[in-house]
Short mmCIF file of C-alpha atoms and ligand atoms in Angstrom, two decimals:
data_model
loop_
_atom_site.label_atom_id
_atom_site.label_comp_id
_atom_site.label_asym_id
_atom_site.label_seq_id
_atom_site.Cartn_x
_atom_site.Cartn_y
_atom_site.Cartn_z
CA UNK A 1 14.04 66.96 30.00
CA UNK A 2 17.40 67.09 30.55
CA UNK A 3 19.11 66.09 27.48
CA UNK A 4 22.74 65.39 27.16
CA UNK A 5 23.38 67.50 23.87
CA UNK A 6 27.06 67.72 22.75
CA UNK A 7 29.00 70.08 20.79
CA UNK A 8 31.05 69.61 19.14
CA UNK A 9 34.06 71.20 20.29
CA UNK A 10 36.57 73.84 17.72
CA UNK A 11 39.08 71.61 18.73
CA UNK A 12 36.85 68.02 17.16
CA UNK A 13 36.16 70.54 14.03
CA UNK A 14 40.01 71.23 13.30
CA UNK A 15 40.75 67.60 13.54
CA UNK A 16 38.51 66.45 10.92
CA UNK A 17 39.79 69.50 8.97
CA UNK A 18 43.06 67.78 8.74
CA UNK A 19 41.38 64.81 8.51
CA UNK A 20 39.82 66.54 5.34
CA UNK A 21 43.46 67.70 3.68
CA UNK A 22 44.97 63.73 4.09
CA UNK A 23 41.28 62.78 1.76
CA UNK A 24 42.15 65.83 -0.86
CA UNK A 25 45.73 64.36 -1.00
CA UNK A 26 44.41 60.63 -1.22
CA UNK A 27 42.62 61.41 -4.21
CA UNK A 28 45.38 63.66 -5.64
CA UNK A 29 47.02 61.00 -6.03
CA UNK A 30 44.47 58.12 -6.96
CA UNK A 31 43.00 59.65 -9.74
CA UNK A 32 44.19 61.74 -12.45
CA UNK A 33 40.83 64.25 -12.90
CA UNK A 34 38.45 65.97 -9.91
CA UNK A 35 37.28 63.04 -9.06
CA UNK A 36 33.04 63.83 -8.36
CA UNK A 37 30.92 62.53 -5.56
CA UNK A 38 27.35 61.80 -6.49
CA UNK A 39 24.85 62.56 -3.11
CA UNK A 40 21.09 60.19 -3.21
CA UNK A 41 18.62 62.43 -1.18
CA UNK A 42 15.63 60.61 0.70
CA UNK A 43 13.35 61.83 3.05
CA UNK A 44 12.31 65.04 4.46
CA UNK A 45 13.33 69.30 4.50
CA UNK A 46 15.82 67.84 7.78
CA UNK A 47 17.54 65.45 5.56
CA UNK A 48 17.93 67.32 2.45
CA UNK A 49 19.77 69.89 4.99
CA UNK A 50 22.68 67.26 6.37
CA UNK A 51 22.98 66.11 2.65
CA UNK A 52 23.93 70.16 2.50
CA UNK A 53 26.54 69.71 5.00
CA UNK A 54 27.90 67.11 3.11
CA UNK A 55 28.51 68.30 0.02
CA UNK A 56 29.25 71.53 1.82
CA UNK A 57 31.90 69.01 3.20
CA UNK A 58 32.79 67.10 -0.01
CA UNK A 59 33.80 70.20 -1.70
CA UNK A 60 36.26 71.06 0.58
CA UNK A 61 37.73 67.27 0.62
CA UNK A 62 37.69 68.20 -3.55
CA UNK A 63 35.28 66.20 -4.89
CA UNK A 64 33.13 67.85 -7.70
CA UNK A 65 29.42 66.65 -8.17
CA UNK A 66 27.09 65.11 -10.54
CA UNK A 67 24.05 63.14 -10.39
CA UNK A 68 25.00 60.63 -12.41
CA UNK A 69 25.32 57.84 -10.07
CA UNK A 70 27.48 56.08 -12.67
CA UNK A 71 29.90 58.60 -13.40
CA UNK A 72 30.85 59.11 -9.68
CA UNK A 73 33.52 57.36 -7.99
CA UNK A 74 31.91 58.24 -4.73
CA UNK A 75 27.48 57.95 -4.17
CA UNK A 76 26.74 58.64 -1.39
CA UNK A 77 23.04 57.46 0.05
CA UNK A 78 21.37 60.01 2.74
CA UNK A 79 18.37 57.71 3.68
CA UNK A 80 15.13 57.99 5.11
CA UNK A 81 13.58 55.39 7.78
CA UNK A 82 9.93 56.62 7.78
CA UNK A 83 8.25 54.63 6.08
CA UNK A 84 8.51 51.46 4.91
CA UNK A 85 8.79 52.18 1.04
CA UNK A 86 11.41 54.57 1.54
CA UNK A 87 13.07 52.24 2.79
CA UNK A 88 12.98 49.60 -0.06
CA UNK A 89 13.77 52.35 -2.74
CA UNK A 90 16.92 52.51 -0.52
CA UNK A 91 17.93 49.25 -0.88
CA UNK A 92 16.65 49.26 -4.53
CA UNK A 93 19.46 51.97 -5.36
CA UNK A 94 21.45 50.44 -4.00
CA UNK A 95 21.11 46.88 -5.12
CA UNK A 96 20.94 48.50 -8.67
CA UNK A 97 24.63 49.80 -7.93
CA UNK A 98 26.66 46.62 -7.34
CA UNK A 99 27.64 45.85 -11.13
CA UNK A 100 29.22 49.31 -11.57
CA UNK A 101 30.91 48.90 -7.58
CA UNK A 102 32.47 45.21 -8.90
CA UNK A 103 33.11 46.85 -12.07
CA UNK A 104 35.14 49.65 -11.00
CA UNK A 105 36.42 48.37 -6.95
CA UNK A 106 38.02 51.62 -6.51
CA UNK A 107 34.15 52.89 -6.47
CA UNK A 108 33.21 54.41 -2.86
CA UNK A 109 29.68 53.63 -1.74
CA UNK A 110 28.43 54.30 1.23
CA UNK A 111 24.91 54.90 3.22
CA UNK A 112 24.21 57.31 6.11
CA UNK A 113 21.24 58.56 7.54
CA UNK A 114 17.91 57.66 9.09
CA UNK A 115 18.32 54.66 8.58
CA UNK A 116 21.38 53.75 9.72
CA UNK A 117 20.43 53.95 13.41
CA UNK A 118 17.96 50.76 12.43
CA UNK A 119 19.66 47.24 13.85
CA UNK A 120 17.76 45.08 11.67
CA UNK A 121 18.97 47.62 8.84
CA UNK A 122 22.76 47.58 9.85
CA UNK A 123 22.60 43.82 9.62
CA UNK A 124 21.07 43.40 6.40
CA UNK A 125 24.05 45.66 5.44
CA UNK A 126 26.58 43.62 6.51
CA UNK A 127 25.06 40.39 5.33
CA UNK A 128 23.59 41.40 1.86
CA UNK A 129 25.63 44.17 1.10
CA UNK A 130 29.15 43.50 1.15
CA UNK A 131 29.92 45.95 -1.60
CA UNK A 132 28.01 48.75 0.55
CA UNK A 133 32.20 51.10 1.64
CA UNK A 134 30.98 53.06 4.17
CA UNK A 135 27.79 53.51 6.73
CA UNK A 136 27.67 57.00 8.71
CA UNK A 137 25.02 56.96 11.36
CA UNK A 138 23.00 60.68 12.19
CA UNK A 139 25.72 62.01 14.76
CA UNK A 140 28.50 60.88 13.11
CA UNK A 141 27.99 63.72 9.70
CA UNK A 142 30.03 66.31 11.03
CA UNK A 143 33.01 63.20 10.89
CA UNK A 144 32.54 62.38 7.56
CA UNK A 145 36.10 63.71 6.18
CA UNK A 146 38.13 61.29 8.96
CA UNK A 147 35.21 58.19 7.97
CA UNK A 148 35.88 58.25 4.08
CA UNK A 149 40.06 58.90 4.62
CA UNK A 150 39.84 55.31 7.29
CA UNK A 151 37.30 54.44 4.48
CA UNK A 152 39.84 55.63 1.25
CA UNK A 153 42.74 53.49 3.01
CA UNK A 154 41.48 51.24 4.45
CA UNK A 155 40.54 47.43 3.38
CA UNK A 156 38.14 46.69 5.75
CA UNK A 157 34.78 48.61 5.62
CA UNK A 158 33.57 51.48 8.25
CA UNK A 159 30.85 51.42 9.94
CA UNK A 160 30.60 54.06 12.31
CA UNK A 161 26.85 54.22 13.76
CA UNK A 162 27.12 55.33 17.81
CA UNK A 163 23.79 55.42 19.35
CA UNK A 164 23.47 58.10 21.27
CA UNK A 165 21.75 61.49 22.16
CA UNK A 166 22.76 63.56 19.58
CA UNK A 167 25.17 66.41 19.45
CA UNK A 168 24.70 70.06 17.39
CA UNK A 169 28.05 70.55 15.39
CA UNK A 170 28.39 74.74 14.51
CA UNK A 171 30.49 75.66 11.76
CA UNK A 172 30.41 72.48 8.92
CA UNK A 173 30.69 74.06 5.13
CA UNK A 174 27.38 73.92 3.48
CA UNK A 175 26.83 73.78 0.37
CA UNK A 176 23.22 74.28 -0.48
CA UNK A 177 20.94 73.29 -3.80
CA UNK A 178 19.17 76.36 -3.83
CA UNK A 179 20.37 79.63 -4.52
CA UNK A 180 17.75 81.78 -4.01
CA UNK A 181 15.93 79.17 -0.80
CA UNK A 182 17.61 77.75 2.22
CA UNK A 183 16.97 75.37 4.61
CA UNK A 184 18.52 76.19 8.77
CA UNK A 185 18.31 73.97 11.00
CA UNK A 186 17.71 75.50 14.07
CA UNK A 187 16.24 72.04 16.25
CA UNK A 188 17.50 68.49 15.75
CA UNK A 189 15.80 65.26 17.37
CA UNK A 190 12.92 64.92 19.25
CA UNK A 191 11.01 64.05 22.34
CA UNK A 192 7.51 63.32 21.68
CA UNK A 193 7.54 59.65 21.00
CA UNK A 194 4.54 58.70 18.74
CA UNK A 195 3.59 55.53 18.57
CA UNK A 196 3.83 54.64 15.24
CA UNK A 197 7.39 56.94 14.00
CA UNK A 198 10.93 56.69 14.42
CA UNK A 199 12.25 59.45 14.58
CA UNK A 200 12.90 59.77 17.81
CA UNK A 201 14.86 56.18 18.01
CA UNK A 202 17.72 57.56 15.24
CA UNK A 203 17.60 61.52 15.61
CA UNK A 204 19.03 61.47 18.61
CA UNK A 205 16.95 63.60 21.79
CA UNK A 206 15.72 67.09 20.68
CA UNK A 207 18.22 69.39 21.22
CA UNK A 208 18.59 73.56 20.24
CA UNK A 209 20.96 75.66 18.11
CA UNK A 210 21.94 78.64 20.10
CA UNK A 211 19.90 81.50 18.71
CA UNK A 212 22.66 83.75 18.33
CA UNK A 213 24.32 80.36 15.89
CA UNK A 214 20.66 81.07 13.61
CA UNK A 215 21.43 84.61 13.93
CA UNK A 216 24.51 84.32 12.47
CA UNK A 217 23.40 81.82 9.86
CA UNK A 218 20.25 83.68 8.81
CA UNK A 219 22.04 87.19 8.75
CA UNK A 220 24.81 85.64 6.11
CA UNK A 221 22.43 83.83 3.92
CA UNK A 222 20.76 87.50 3.49
CA UNK A 223 23.89 88.91 3.01
CA UNK A 224 24.53 85.96 -0.05
CA UNK A 225 20.74 86.82 -1.44
CA UNK A 226 18.18 84.00 -0.41
CA UNK A 227 14.93 85.61 0.14
CA UNK A 228 13.05 82.27 1.18
CA UNK A 229 14.36 80.77 4.60
CA UNK A 230 13.05 77.56 6.39
CA UNK A 231 13.67 77.13 9.53
CA UNK A 232 13.78 73.72 10.50
CA UNK A 233 12.85 70.89 13.25
CA UNK A 234 10.90 67.94 13.86
CA UNK A 235 8.56 70.16 15.97
CA UNK A 236 9.89 73.63 16.04
CA UNK A 237 7.25 74.35 19.31
CA UNK A 238 9.44 72.90 21.35
CA UNK A 239 12.71 75.27 20.56
CA UNK A 240 14.65 77.09 23.27
CA UNK A 241 13.52 74.19 25.60
CA UNK A 242 16.90 72.79 26.07
CA UNK A 243 18.87 76.39 25.69
CA UNK A 244 19.58 79.08 29.06
CA UNK A 245 19.10 81.56 29.31
CA UNK A 246 15.21 80.62 27.61
CA UNK A 247 13.95 81.26 24.29
CA UNK A 248 11.35 80.11 23.45
CA UNK A 249 9.43 79.91 18.49
CA UNK A 250 7.90 82.85 18.81
CA UNK A 251 11.15 85.14 20.68
CA UNK A 252 13.59 83.39 17.98
CA UNK A 253 11.29 84.13 15.17
CA UNK A 254 10.89 87.48 16.26
CA UNK A 255 14.49 88.43 16.79
CA UNK A 256 14.93 86.79 12.62
CA UNK A 257 11.77 89.17 11.13
CA UNK A 258 13.39 92.30 12.90
CA UNK A 259 16.83 91.71 11.69
CA UNK A 260 16.98 94.23 7.89
CA UNK A 261 16.50 92.37 4.54
CA UNK A 262 14.02 91.27 2.22
CA UNK A 263 13.39 87.99 3.23
CA UNK A 264 10.84 85.51 4.18
CA UNK A 265 11.09 82.67 6.91
CA UNK A 266 9.24 79.68 6.51
CA UNK A 267 9.44 77.43 9.40
CA UNK A 268 8.19 73.32 9.61
CA UNK A 269 7.38 71.29 10.78
CA UNK A 270 4.45 72.13 14.26
CA UNK A 271 3.46 70.27 16.84
CA UNK A 272 0.08 71.18 17.20
CA UNK A 273 0.35 69.29 21.79
CA UNK A 274 3.37 72.91 21.62
CA UNK A 275 1.42 75.24 19.33
CA UNK A 276 1.20 78.00 21.33
CA UNK A 277 -1.21 80.97 20.29
CA UNK A 278 1.77 82.82 21.00
CA UNK A 279 2.66 81.35 17.16
CA UNK A 280 -0.16 82.02 16.11
CA UNK A 281 0.05 85.89 17.61
CA UNK A 282 3.20 85.85 16.57
CA UNK A 283 2.55 84.55 13.09
CA UNK A 284 0.09 87.10 12.56
CA UNK A 285 2.37 90.20 13.48
CA UNK A 286 6.10 89.96 12.27
CA UNK A 287 5.34 90.91 8.32
CA UNK A 288 8.19 88.46 7.19
CA UNK A 289 7.25 85.32 8.55
CA UNK A 290 5.39 83.88 5.84
CA UNK A 291 1.55 82.67 6.68
CA UNK A 292 1.89 79.00 6.75
CA UNK A 293 0.73 76.76 9.50
CA UNK A 294 2.44 73.03 8.29
CA UNK A 295 0.11 71.51 11.53
CA UNK A 296 -0.06 67.89 10.75
CA UNK A 297 -2.83 66.52 12.83
CA UNK A 298 -2.67 63.43 11.87
CA UNK A 299 -5.98 61.94 12.95
CA UNK A 300 -9.20 63.69 13.47
CA UNK A 301 -10.70 60.93 15.80
CA UNK A 302 -10.19 60.67 19.26
CA UNK A 303 -9.25 57.33 20.01
CA UNK A 304 -6.71 57.20 16.89
CA UNK A 305 -5.23 60.03 18.88
CA UNK A 306 -4.18 59.23 22.52
CA UNK A 307 -3.28 55.54 20.48
CA UNK A 308 -1.50 57.71 18.38
CA UNK A 309 0.54 59.50 21.47
CA UNK A 310 0.03 63.04 19.93
CA UNK A 311 -1.57 64.37 23.29
CA UNK A 312 -4.21 66.38 21.66
CA UNK A 313 -7.66 65.76 20.72
CA UNK A 314 -9.61 67.55 17.84
CA UNK A 315 -11.49 69.81 19.93
CA UNK A 316 -8.25 71.35 21.15
CA UNK A 317 -7.09 70.71 16.55
CA UNK A 318 -9.90 72.73 15.80
CA UNK A 319 -8.94 75.75 18.79
CA UNK A 320 -5.78 76.35 17.37
CA UNK A 321 -6.83 76.75 13.88
CA UNK A 322 -9.59 78.56 14.59
CA UNK A 323 -7.58 80.68 16.61
CA UNK A 324 -5.11 80.68 13.08
CA UNK A 325 -8.05 81.34 11.11
CA UNK A 326 -9.15 84.58 13.40
CA UNK A 327 -5.57 86.13 13.11
CA UNK A 328 -4.19 85.96 10.26
CA UNK A 329 -8.44 85.01 7.85
CA UNK A 330 -7.91 84.78 3.57
CA UNK A 331 -4.06 84.88 4.61
CA UNK A 332 -3.51 81.67 6.79
CA UNK A 333 -3.12 78.42 4.68
CA UNK A 334 -2.51 75.49 6.37
CA UNK A 335 -1.29 72.33 5.78
CA UNK A 336 -1.27 68.38 7.41
CA UNK A 337 -0.15 65.24 6.99
CA UNK A 338 -2.22 62.48 8.29
CA UNK A 339 -2.01 58.32 8.33
CA UNK A 340 -4.74 56.66 7.63
CA UNK A 341 -5.05 52.37 8.20
CA UNK A 342 -3.23 53.41 11.63
CA UNK A 343 -3.39 49.97 13.54
CA UNK A 344 -7.00 48.75 14.39
CA UNK A 345 -8.53 52.22 13.28
CA UNK A 346 -12.72 51.63 11.65
CA UNK A 347 -13.22 52.97 8.86
CA UNK A 348 -16.48 55.40 11.72
CA UNK A 349 -12.91 56.64 13.19
CA UNK A 350 -11.60 57.18 9.41
CA UNK A 351 -14.90 59.14 8.77
CA UNK A 352 -13.54 61.44 11.76
CA UNK A 353 -10.41 61.91 9.90
CA UNK A 354 -12.61 63.22 6.80
CA UNK A 355 -14.71 65.31 8.33
CA UNK A 356 -11.14 67.71 10.22
CA UNK A 357 -10.12 67.76 6.87
CA UNK A 358 -13.25 69.13 5.19
CA UNK A 359 -14.17 71.68 8.78
CA UNK A 360 -10.20 73.25 7.68
CA UNK A 361 -10.10 74.02 4.30
CA UNK A 362 -6.47 73.15 4.48
CA UNK A 363 -4.63 73.99 0.69
CA UNK A 364 -2.72 71.28 0.48
CA UNK A 365 -1.99 67.70 2.21
CA UNK A 366 0.55 64.92 2.67
CA UNK A 367 -1.03 61.77 3.37
CA UNK A 368 0.06 58.49 3.75
CA UNK A 369 -0.81 54.87 4.40
CA UNK A 370 0.43 53.92 7.83
CA UNK A 371 3.24 51.83 8.35
CA UNK A 372 4.60 49.60 10.69
CA UNK A 373 8.09 50.48 12.26
CA UNK A 374 10.29 48.31 13.77
CA UNK A 375 10.84 49.21 17.77
CA UNK A 376 7.85 51.34 18.19
CA UNK A 377 4.91 50.72 19.87
CA UNK A 378 2.60 51.42 17.04
CA UNK A 379 4.65 48.40 16.10
CA UNK A 380 2.57 45.58 18.77
CA UNK A 381 -0.44 46.61 18.22
CA UNK A 382 -3.30 43.75 16.46
CA UNK A 383 -3.15 45.28 13.13
CA UNK A 384 -6.89 43.47 10.88
CA UNK A 385 -7.50 46.41 7.94
CA UNK A 386 -6.21 45.17 4.91
CA UNK A 387 -3.96 47.12 3.21
CA UNK A 388 -6.67 46.81 -0.29
CA UNK A 389 -9.13 48.66 2.05
CA UNK A 390 -6.30 51.34 2.92
CA UNK A 391 -5.35 52.45 0.25
CA UNK A 392 -9.14 52.98 -0.61
CA UNK A 393 -9.47 55.43 2.01
CA UNK A 394 -6.82 56.81 0.98
CA UNK A 395 -7.98 57.55 -2.17
CA UNK A 396 -11.00 59.22 -0.44
CA UNK A 397 -9.28 61.18 1.32
CA UNK A 398 -7.89 62.08 -1.75
CA UNK A 399 -10.82 62.94 -3.39
CA UNK A 400 -12.38 65.06 -0.97
CA UNK A 401 -8.66 66.94 -0.21
CA UNK A 402 -9.29 67.42 -4.11
CA UNK A 403 -12.63 69.51 -3.79
CA UNK A 404 -10.98 71.48 -1.75
CA UNK A 405 -8.61 72.24 -3.28
CA UNK A 406 -9.88 73.77 -6.06
CA UNK A 407 -12.62 75.75 -3.45
CA UNK A 408 -9.85 77.56 -2.24
CA UNK A 409 -8.05 77.94 -5.38
CA UNK A 410 -11.80 79.68 -6.22
CA UNK A 411 -11.89 82.42 -2.73
CA UNK A 412 -8.13 83.62 -4.62
CA UNK A 413 -9.86 85.32 -7.98
CA UNK A 414 -8.87 88.59 -7.74
CA UNK A 415 -6.87 88.86 -5.05
CA UNK A 416 -3.41 90.44 -4.63
CA UNK A 417 -0.56 88.91 -3.01
CA UNK A 418 2.85 89.52 -2.09
CA UNK A 419 4.74 86.94 -3.82
CA UNK A 420 8.33 85.80 -3.85
CA UNK A 421 9.09 84.53 -7.55
CA UNK A 422 11.31 82.36 -7.17
CA UNK A 423 12.01 79.99 -10.90
CA UNK A 424 10.45 78.99 -14.45
CA UNK A 425 6.62 78.09 -14.67
CA UNK A 426 4.77 74.47 -15.90
CA UNK A 427 2.00 76.88 -17.90
CA UNK A 428 4.56 78.02 -20.70
CA UNK A 429 7.43 79.10 -21.94
CA UNK A 430 7.45 82.69 -20.41
CA UNK A 431 5.88 81.51 -17.58
CA UNK A 432 7.69 82.11 -14.03
CA UNK A 433 6.55 80.97 -10.42
CA UNK A 434 6.14 82.51 -7.11
CA UNK A 435 4.56 81.68 -4.49
CA UNK A 436 2.53 83.59 -2.11
CA UNK A 437 3.33 84.30 1.80
CA UNK A 438 0.81 81.51 2.32
CA UNK A 439 2.59 79.22 0.49
CA UNK A 440 0.46 79.05 -2.88
CA UNK A 441 2.05 79.29 -5.84
CA UNK A 442 0.97 81.99 -8.44
CA UNK A 443 2.43 81.28 -12.87
CA UNK A 444 2.43 84.89 -14.59
CA UNK A 445 4.28 86.07 -17.40
CA UNK A 446 7.35 88.14 -17.10
CA UNK A 447 11.17 88.25 -17.91
CA UNK A 448 13.92 86.06 -16.16
CA UNK A 449 15.21 88.75 -14.89
CA UNK A 450 12.40 88.90 -11.48
CA UNK A 451 12.82 85.94 -9.95
CA UNK A 452 14.73 86.03 -7.05
CA UNK A 453 12.48 89.35 -6.66
CA UNK A 454 9.18 89.56 -4.74
CA UNK A 455 6.43 90.90 -7.58
CA UNK A 456 2.84 91.71 -6.04
CA UNK A 457 1.30 90.06 -8.67
CA UNK A 458 -2.86 89.09 -8.99
CA UNK A 459 -4.23 86.32 -9.66
CA UNK A 460 -6.66 86.14 -13.24
CA UNK A 461 -7.23 82.37 -12.73
CA UNK A 462 -7.86 79.79 -10.12
CA UNK A 463 -6.57 76.09 -11.54
CA UNK A 464 -6.11 73.31 -9.71
CA UNK A 465 -3.64 73.34 -8.37
CA UNK A 466 -1.64 76.39 -9.14
CA UNK A 467 -3.03 80.25 -9.85
CA UNK A 468 -2.54 82.13 -12.96
CA UNK A 469 -1.51 85.43 -12.36
CA UNK A 470 -0.15 88.81 -14.06
CA UNK A 471 2.28 91.10 -12.41
CA UNK A 472 1.32 93.77 -11.10
CA UNK A 473 2.47 97.61 -13.10
CA UNK A 474 4.29 99.55 -10.52
N1 LIG B 501 3.24 55.30 9.13
C1 LIG B 501 3.50 56.71 8.15
N2 LIG B 501 3.13 57.60 8.00
C2 LIG B 501 4.18 58.10 9.30
N3 LIG B 501 4.46 59.03 9.61
C3 LIG B 501 5.62 58.95 10.47
N4 LIG B 501 6.08 57.38 10.92
C4 LIG B 501 4.82 56.97 9.78
C5 LIG B 501 4.29 55.67 9.57
N5 LIG B 501 5.77 54.64 10.56
C6 LIG B 501 3.68 60.15 8.43
C7 LIG B 501 3.48 61.37 9.88
C8 LIG B 501 4.45 62.76 10.12
C9 LIG B 501 4.77 62.69 8.00
C10 LIG B 501 6.50 62.90 8.71
O1 LIG B 501 5.38 60.98 8.36
O2 LIG B 501 2.71 61.91 8.80
O3 LIG B 501 4.08 63.89 10.07
FE1 LIG B 502 7.63 61.76 14.55
FE2 LIG B 502 5.88 62.48 16.37
FE3 LIG B 502 8.76 63.30 16.18
FE4 LIG B 502 7.33 63.84 13.91
S1 LIG B 502 6.54 64.87 16.34
S2 LIG B 502 8.67 63.14 14.36
S3 LIG B 502 5.70 62.22 14.54
S4 LIG B 502 7.34 61.35 16.87
#
């Protein structure tokens, strides 16, 4: 598919840097102390990555940060549109700020992210949330300085919501949430149009960052001490299809894997339709690429998969999983997303999802009840299974997965894993938490100086969701 990707030019970025300086002058003249911003993020890692850029730009403009909304002079909600529940939470939380805003008219309330790319949502904000000052879409995040300047200096509300294929903006400052684990977007948008999903409508067409830009950011992260780097995209398996010279995701992984340094590469999300044997071989062969495959199958029934427009069958999915198991054995950890209660799904069809869950033996699952999204093809389908029934199915699935997870955990007793120690544990005061290459959590007793390093840890006791282990003496 030819994509009309707009790469933001250096002139455009320079213009935004000028606006950043102007915002800085405005806030310096308006507030005695450094004003604080509160950025509230909903949804997926891509949104977290966007918020990190939003915070990077805000820092450049002279803002400090707080988690307390009622302390902030600027509150930005970065929203998610994937399910209705997420949207309801946003409306609830924004509504709760009305009183604060009315008592503090100098406070700016801003909304951005996927929800804002939907007309009916923007209409509702215009009509019922008149205290919101600034609303901007997913394609203009890099113009935050200019938009904020307008919101601070004009009396009118600012709405900036262009509908377009999408942009790529390099060189935006980033303020990361974590100092060991980093998110690195490699592509944006989605072309798959799964029939239930709003993402292709709100995030535009697939577009890839250049491999050299990704590599430069990756190297920068490694030199700053980041040890776990997650490559992000709605469908990383179609990375590079729009680039010249052509490069595919496996080649990108090999390129990053060959860089010097002690680090681990993870990635999210893979689409089974585009997941190749080459990718599985790359995972098995590259020592710094994690053996964790998040490969959402959504449903185990072929009729439903077709209605979802997923582009693969249960058999094709299983053959990929079996190949991955063949090459990576016990090292492999599989996780998946599942939707229950797709319009028209019968209980028998749902049972196929359960049997697939049993067959693959996933480490963990992300399970969702189908949520109707305005404008998607599935929203037009008849949906006659009551919500209570769907909730029951979801319960069955969770119960099954709990048993499978416990069984999977038991298989690891006595094994030793190379783990990345990422923080404090929860099992006790002196416990630390670490992640295996397959994304399992092991907690063990140890001093805080181990945080941020890779260590060999032996599993002593498998618990339901975590493993208890012991650090191996060097
Ligand atoms: N309803 C329920 N779940 C959805 N997802 C995407 N769209 C919907 C929807 N309309 C789930 C899918 C996807 C994950 C990110 O969210 O399982 O993989
Ligand atoms: Fe949505 Fe499908 Fe794209 Fe995932 S691959 S974001 S489920 S359209």
